[in-house]
């Protein structure tokens, strides 16, 4: 991907990452998919394990045709580079981009998105169950996509930015 974070096509590049969240006394995980074009969170999953199944469930939560995605960018975690994810990418003909080893800036958008999520969401709520985390995160994603403004999007929300961009094309 070569740190080309500004994308002009709506469904071209998706970045993906996961982070940990404390639920009661144990770590659980949140996996998200973000369109680079408008920073929209297009799919997510939560779960007790940091593994390929968490990523696969996030893939399956994406609405729309996965064949529209041209490139899937992640870091080099084993939960992203394995047979299950390889097969998913092959099935939908999605290309893969991995951050270079020891180069966290290659994954800057995903890291910045999780910094926002940690600050605005994770640190504000005490989660008593995985179900509660999932429900609250779903609400947060809805707010994030529809209402939260982003400086990189001309101070529009991801959905507003997408609509404005589509009007320019028409």
PDB file of C-alpha atoms in Angstrom:
ATOM      1  CA  UNK A   1       0.000   0.000   0.000  1.00  0.00           C
ATOM      2  CA  UNK A   2       3.049   2.221   0.488  1.00  0.00           C
ATOM      3  CA  UNK A   3       1.300   4.545   2.973  1.00  0.00           C
ATOM      4  CA  UNK A   4      -1.124   5.860   0.367  1.00  0.00           C
ATOM      5  CA  UNK A   5      -3.819   6.642   2.924  1.00  0.00           C
ATOM      6  CA  UNK A   6      -5.774   9.123   0.796  1.00  0.00           C
ATOM      7  CA  UNK A   7      -8.053   7.076  -1.430  1.00  0.00           C
ATOM      8  CA  UNK A   8     -10.445   8.469  -4.029  1.00  0.00           C
ATOM      9  CA  UNK A   9     -12.550   5.341  -4.563  1.00  0.00           C
ATOM     10  CA  UNK A  10     -15.174   4.416  -1.987  1.00  0.00           C
ATOM     11  CA  UNK A  11     -14.707   0.659  -1.719  1.00  0.00           C
ATOM     12  CA  UNK A  12     -11.163   0.173  -2.921  1.00  0.00           C
ATOM     13  CA  UNK A  13      -9.038  -0.269   0.234  1.00  0.00           C
ATOM     14  CA  UNK A  14      -9.966  -1.632   3.648  1.00  0.00           C
ATOM     15  CA  UNK A  15      -7.663  -1.535   6.652  1.00  0.00           C
ATOM     16  CA  UNK A  16      -8.149  -3.919   9.533  1.00  0.00           C
ATOM     17  CA  UNK A  17      -6.876  -4.298  13.046  1.00  0.00           C
ATOM     18  CA  UNK A  18      -7.917  -5.439  16.471  1.00  0.00           C
ATOM     19  CA  UNK A  19      -7.474  -4.297  20.028  1.00  0.00           C
ATOM     20  CA  UNK A  20      -8.070  -5.605  23.500  1.00  0.00           C
ATOM     21  CA  UNK A  21     -10.856  -4.534  25.872  1.00  0.00           C
ATOM     22  CA  UNK A  22     -11.273  -5.566  29.508  1.00  0.00           C
ATOM     23  CA  UNK A  23     -14.548  -7.406  30.121  1.00  0.00           C
ATOM     24  CA  UNK A  24     -14.913  -8.183  33.811  1.00  0.00           C
ATOM     25  CA  UNK A  25     -11.502  -9.608  34.715  1.00  0.00           C
ATOM     26  CA  UNK A  26     -10.476 -10.896  31.282  1.00  0.00           C
ATOM     27  CA  UNK A  27      -9.244  -9.441  28.016  1.00  0.00           C
ATOM     28  CA  UNK A  28     -11.572  -9.621  25.054  1.00  0.00           C
ATOM     29  CA  UNK A  29     -10.994  -8.283  21.569  1.00  0.00           C
ATOM     30  CA  UNK A  30     -12.590  -5.994  19.008  1.00  0.00           C
ATOM     31  CA  UNK A  31     -11.783  -6.336  15.313  1.00  0.00           C
ATOM     32  CA  UNK A  32     -12.792  -3.617  12.844  1.00  0.00           C
ATOM     33  CA  UNK A  33     -12.702  -3.012   9.105  1.00  0.00           C
ATOM     34  CA  UNK A  34     -12.276   0.607   7.976  1.00  0.00           C
ATOM     35  CA  UNK A  35     -12.601   2.036   4.460  1.00  0.00           C
ATOM     36  CA  UNK A  36      -9.633   4.282   3.800  1.00  0.00           C
ATOM     37  CA  UNK A  37     -11.711   6.459   1.501  1.00  0.00           C
ATOM     38  CA  UNK A  38     -13.984   7.845   4.226  1.00  0.00           C
ATOM     39  CA  UNK A  39     -12.769   6.190   7.451  1.00  0.00           C
ATOM     40  CA  UNK A  40     -16.123   4.412   7.791  1.00  0.00           C
ATOM     41  CA  UNK A  41     -16.221   1.365  10.063  1.00  0.00           C
ATOM     42  CA  UNK A  42     -17.833  -1.155   7.728  1.00  0.00           C
ATOM     43  CA  UNK A  43     -17.605  -4.315   9.797  1.00  0.00           C
ATOM     44  CA  UNK A  44     -16.623  -5.495  13.232  1.00  0.00           C
ATOM     45  CA  UNK A  45     -16.657  -8.395  15.622  1.00  0.00           C
ATOM     46  CA  UNK A  46     -15.997  -8.910  19.307  1.00  0.00           C
ATOM     47  CA  UNK A  47     -14.841 -12.019  21.077  1.00  0.00           C
ATOM     48  CA  UNK A  48     -12.808 -13.634  23.817  1.00  0.00           C
ATOM     49  CA  UNK A  49      -9.984 -14.751  21.509  1.00  0.00           C
ATOM     50  CA  UNK A  50      -7.505 -12.916  19.308  1.00  0.00           C
ATOM     51  CA  UNK A  51      -7.626 -15.248  16.322  1.00  0.00           C
ATOM     52  CA  UNK A  52      -8.602 -15.732  12.685  1.00  0.00           C
ATOM     53  CA  UNK A  53     -12.205 -16.510  13.645  1.00  0.00           C
ATOM     54  CA  UNK A  54     -12.557 -13.002  15.117  1.00  0.00           C
ATOM     55  CA  UNK A  55     -11.350 -11.545  11.808  1.00  0.00           C
ATOM     56  CA  UNK A  56     -13.580 -13.874   9.772  1.00  0.00           C
ATOM     57  CA  UNK A  57     -16.643 -12.841  11.813  1.00  0.00           C
ATOM     58  CA  UNK A  58     -15.799  -9.184  11.151  1.00  0.00           C
ATOM     59  CA  UNK A  59     -15.562  -9.992   7.424  1.00  0.00           C
ATOM     60  CA  UNK A  60     -18.988 -11.629   7.551  1.00  0.00           C
ATOM     61  CA  UNK A  61     -20.512  -8.550   9.201  1.00  0.00           C
ATOM     62  CA  UNK A  62     -19.696  -6.339   6.206  1.00  0.00           C
ATOM     63  CA  UNK A  63     -22.825  -5.414   4.290  1.00  0.00           C
ATOM     64  CA  UNK A  64     -22.577  -5.301   0.528  1.00  0.00           C
ATOM     65  CA  UNK A  65     -20.550  -7.167  -2.020  1.00  0.00           C
ATOM     66  CA  UNK A  66     -17.105  -8.100  -0.705  1.00  0.00           C
ATOM     67  CA  UNK A  67     -15.891  -8.378  -4.307  1.00  0.00           C
ATOM     68  CA  UNK A  68     -15.967  -4.553  -4.420  1.00  0.00           C
ATOM     69  CA  UNK A  69     -13.011  -4.480  -2.035  1.00  0.00           C
ATOM     70  CA  UNK A  70      -9.761  -4.480  -3.976  1.00  0.00           C
ATOM     71  CA  UNK A  71      -7.182  -4.423  -1.183  1.00  0.00           C
ATOM     72  CA  UNK A  72      -7.124  -5.646   2.434  1.00  0.00           C
ATOM     73  CA  UNK A  73      -4.367  -4.025   4.506  1.00  0.00           C
ATOM     74  CA  UNK A  74      -3.265  -5.306   7.928  1.00  0.00           C
ATOM     75  CA  UNK A  75      -0.257  -5.617  10.135  1.00  0.00           C
ATOM     76  CA  UNK A  76       1.610  -8.926  10.218  1.00  0.00           C
ATOM     77  CA  UNK A  77      -0.343 -10.568  13.051  1.00  0.00           C
ATOM     78  CA  UNK A  78      -1.020 -14.298  12.782  1.00  0.00           C
ATOM     79  CA  UNK A  79      -4.761 -13.641  13.053  1.00  0.00           C
ATOM     80  CA  UNK A  80      -4.565 -11.940   9.622  1.00  0.00           C
ATOM     81  CA  UNK A  81      -2.065 -14.151   7.803  1.00  0.00           C
ATOM     82  CA  UNK A  82      -3.432 -17.693   7.948  1.00  0.00           C
ATOM     83  CA  UNK A  83      -5.369 -20.221   5.882  1.00  0.00           C
ATOM     84  CA  UNK A  84      -8.870 -19.028   6.889  1.00  0.00           C
ATOM     85  CA  UNK A  85      -8.196 -15.406   5.907  1.00  0.00           C
ATOM     86  CA  UNK A  86      -6.210 -16.465   2.819  1.00  0.00           C
ATOM     87  CA  UNK A  87      -9.226 -18.491   1.644  1.00  0.00           C
ATOM     88  CA  UNK A  88     -11.631 -15.631   2.348  1.00  0.00           C
ATOM     89  CA  UNK A  89      -9.506 -13.196   0.349  1.00  0.00           C
ATOM     90  CA  UNK A  90      -9.157 -15.677  -2.509  1.00  0.00           C
ATOM     91  CA  UNK A  91     -12.905 -16.375  -2.595  1.00  0.00           C
ATOM     92  CA  UNK A  92     -13.738 -12.692  -3.041  1.00  0.00           C
ATOM     93  CA  UNK A  93     -10.621 -11.871  -5.113  1.00  0.00           C
ATOM     94  CA  UNK A  94      -9.366  -9.331  -2.589  1.00  0.00           C
ATOM     95  CA  UNK A  95      -5.698  -8.413  -2.735  1.00  0.00           C
ATOM     96  CA  UNK A  96      -3.558  -8.331   0.405  1.00  0.00           C
ATOM     97  CA  UNK A  97      -1.243  -5.644   1.724  1.00  0.00           C
ATOM     98  CA  UNK A  98       0.859  -6.158   4.838  1.00  0.00           C
ATOM     99  CA  UNK A  99       2.713  -3.531   6.812  1.00  0.00           C
ATOM    100  CA  UNK A 100       6.457  -3.847   6.499  1.00  0.00           C
ATOM    101  CA  UNK A 101       8.103  -5.551   9.450  1.00  0.00           C
ATOM    102  CA  UNK A 102       8.992  -3.003  12.138  1.00  0.00           C
ATOM    103  CA  UNK A 103       7.177  -0.160  10.308  1.00  0.00           C
ATOM    104  CA  UNK A 104       4.119   0.826  12.394  1.00  0.00           C
ATOM    105  CA  UNK A 105       3.514   3.906  10.218  1.00  0.00           C
ATOM    106  CA  UNK A 106       2.445   1.564   7.414  1.00  0.00           C
ATOM    107  CA  UNK A 107      -0.626   0.848   9.535  1.00  0.00           C
ATOM    108  CA  UNK A 108      -1.202   4.409  10.768  1.00  0.00           C
ATOM    109  CA  UNK A 109      -4.894   4.752   9.907  1.00  0.00           C
ATOM    110  CA  UNK A 110      -5.892   1.591  11.785  1.00  0.00           C
ATOM    111  CA  UNK A 111      -3.729   2.566  14.763  1.00  0.00           C
ATOM    112  CA  UNK A 112      -5.183   6.096  14.813  1.00  0.00           C
ATOM    113  CA  UNK A 113      -8.721   4.709  14.586  1.00  0.00           C
ATOM    114  CA  UNK A 114      -8.111   2.469  17.586  1.00  0.00           C
ATOM    115  CA  UNK A 115      -6.631   5.353  19.553  1.00  0.00           C
ATOM    116  CA  UNK A 116      -9.905   7.212  18.985  1.00  0.00           C
ATOM    117  CA  UNK A 117     -11.949   4.131  19.920  1.00  0.00           C
ATOM    118  CA  UNK A 118      -9.943   3.595  23.106  1.00  0.00           C
ATOM    119  CA  UNK A 119     -10.309   7.239  24.151  1.00  0.00           C
ATOM    120  CA  UNK A 120     -13.942   7.801  23.187  1.00  0.00           C
ATOM    121  CA  UNK A 121     -15.365   4.367  23.872  1.00  0.00           C
ATOM    122  CA  UNK A 122     -13.298   1.761  25.726  1.00  0.00           C
ATOM    123  CA  UNK A 123     -12.088   4.047  28.528  1.00  0.00           C
ATOM    124  CA  UNK A 124     -15.581   5.454  29.131  1.00  0.00           C
ATOM    125  CA  UNK A 125     -17.475   2.235  29.886  1.00  0.00           C
ATOM    126  CA  UNK A 126     -17.065  -0.700  32.246  1.00  0.00           C
ATOM    127  CA  UNK A 127     -18.049  -3.881  30.410  1.00  0.00           C
ATOM    128  CA  UNK A 128     -19.647  -6.664  32.449  1.00  0.00           C
ATOM    129  CA  UNK A 129     -20.160  -9.093  29.584  1.00  0.00           C
ATOM    130  CA  UNK A 130     -19.179  -9.744  25.994  1.00  0.00           C
ATOM    131  CA  UNK A 131     -22.804  -9.187  24.984  1.00  0.00           C
ATOM    132  CA  UNK A 132     -22.751  -5.721  26.577  1.00  0.00           C
ATOM    133  CA  UNK A 133     -19.481  -4.855  24.820  1.00  0.00           C
ATOM    134  CA  UNK A 134     -20.933  -5.973  21.481  1.00  0.00           C
ATOM    135  CA  UNK A 135     -24.157  -4.008  21.929  1.00  0.00           C
ATOM    136  CA  UNK A 136     -22.406  -0.828  23.061  1.00  0.00           C
ATOM    137  CA  UNK A 137     -19.777  -1.085  20.333  1.00  0.00           C
ATOM    138  CA  UNK A 138     -22.497  -1.438  17.704  1.00  0.00           C
ATOM    139  CA  UNK A 139     -24.042   1.818  18.967  1.00  0.00           C
ATOM    140  CA  UNK A 140     -20.622   3.488  18.980  1.00  0.00           C
ATOM    141  CA  UNK A 141     -19.921   2.435  15.374  1.00  0.00           C
ATOM    142  CA  UNK A 142     -23.296   3.836  14.309  1.00  0.00           C
ATOM    143  CA  UNK A 143     -22.465   7.170  15.994  1.00  0.00           C
ATOM    144  CA  UNK A 144     -18.894   7.129  14.644  1.00  0.00           C
ATOM    145  CA  UNK A 145     -20.048   6.605  11.061  1.00  0.00           C
ATOM    146  CA  UNK A 146     -23.023   8.960  11.043  1.00  0.00           C
ATOM    147  CA  UNK A 147     -22.168  11.800  13.437  1.00  0.00           C
ATOM    148  CA  UNK A 148     -18.500  11.947  14.445  1.00  0.00           C
ATOM    149  CA  UNK A 149     -16.617  14.499  12.381  1.00  0.00           C
ATOM    150  CA  UNK A 150     -13.072  13.869  11.140  1.00  0.00           C
ATOM    151  CA  UNK A 151     -10.466  16.474  10.276  1.00  0.00           C
ATOM    152  CA  UNK A 152      -9.189  14.320   7.402  1.00  0.00           C
ATOM    153  CA  UNK A 153     -12.711  14.342   5.924  1.00  0.00           C
ATOM    154  CA  UNK A 154     -13.154  18.123   5.774  1.00  0.00           C
ATOM    155  CA  UNK A 155     -14.827  17.956   9.207  1.00  0.00           C
ATOM    156  CA  UNK A 156     -17.632  15.728   7.987  1.00  0.00           C
ATOM    157  CA  UNK A 157     -18.724  12.363   9.341  1.00  0.00           C
ATOM    158  CA  UNK A 158     -17.759   9.307   7.243  1.00  0.00           C
ATOM    159  CA  UNK A 159     -21.306   8.969   5.873  1.00  0.00           C
ATOM    160  CA  UNK A 160     -21.594  12.700   5.099  1.00  0.00           C
ATOM    161  CA  UNK A 161     -18.228  12.619   3.348  1.00  0.00           C
ATOM    162  CA  UNK A 162     -19.286   9.655   1.213  1.00  0.00           C
ATOM    163  CA  UNK A 163     -22.549  11.376   0.247  1.00  0.00           C
ATOM    164  CA  UNK A 164     -20.759  14.639  -0.601  1.00  0.00           C
ATOM    165  CA  UNK A 165     -18.214  12.749  -2.700  1.00  0.00           C
ATOM    166  CA  UNK A 166     -20.930  10.895  -4.609  1.00  0.00           C
ATOM    167  CA  UNK A 167     -22.682  14.195  -5.393  1.00  0.00           C
ATOM    168  CA  UNK A 168     -19.424  15.578  -6.853  1.00  0.00           C
ATOM    169  CA  UNK A 169     -19.156  12.569  -9.172  1.00  0.00           C
ATOM    170  CA  UNK A 170     -22.750  12.798 -10.440  1.00  0.00           C
TER     171      UNK A 170
END
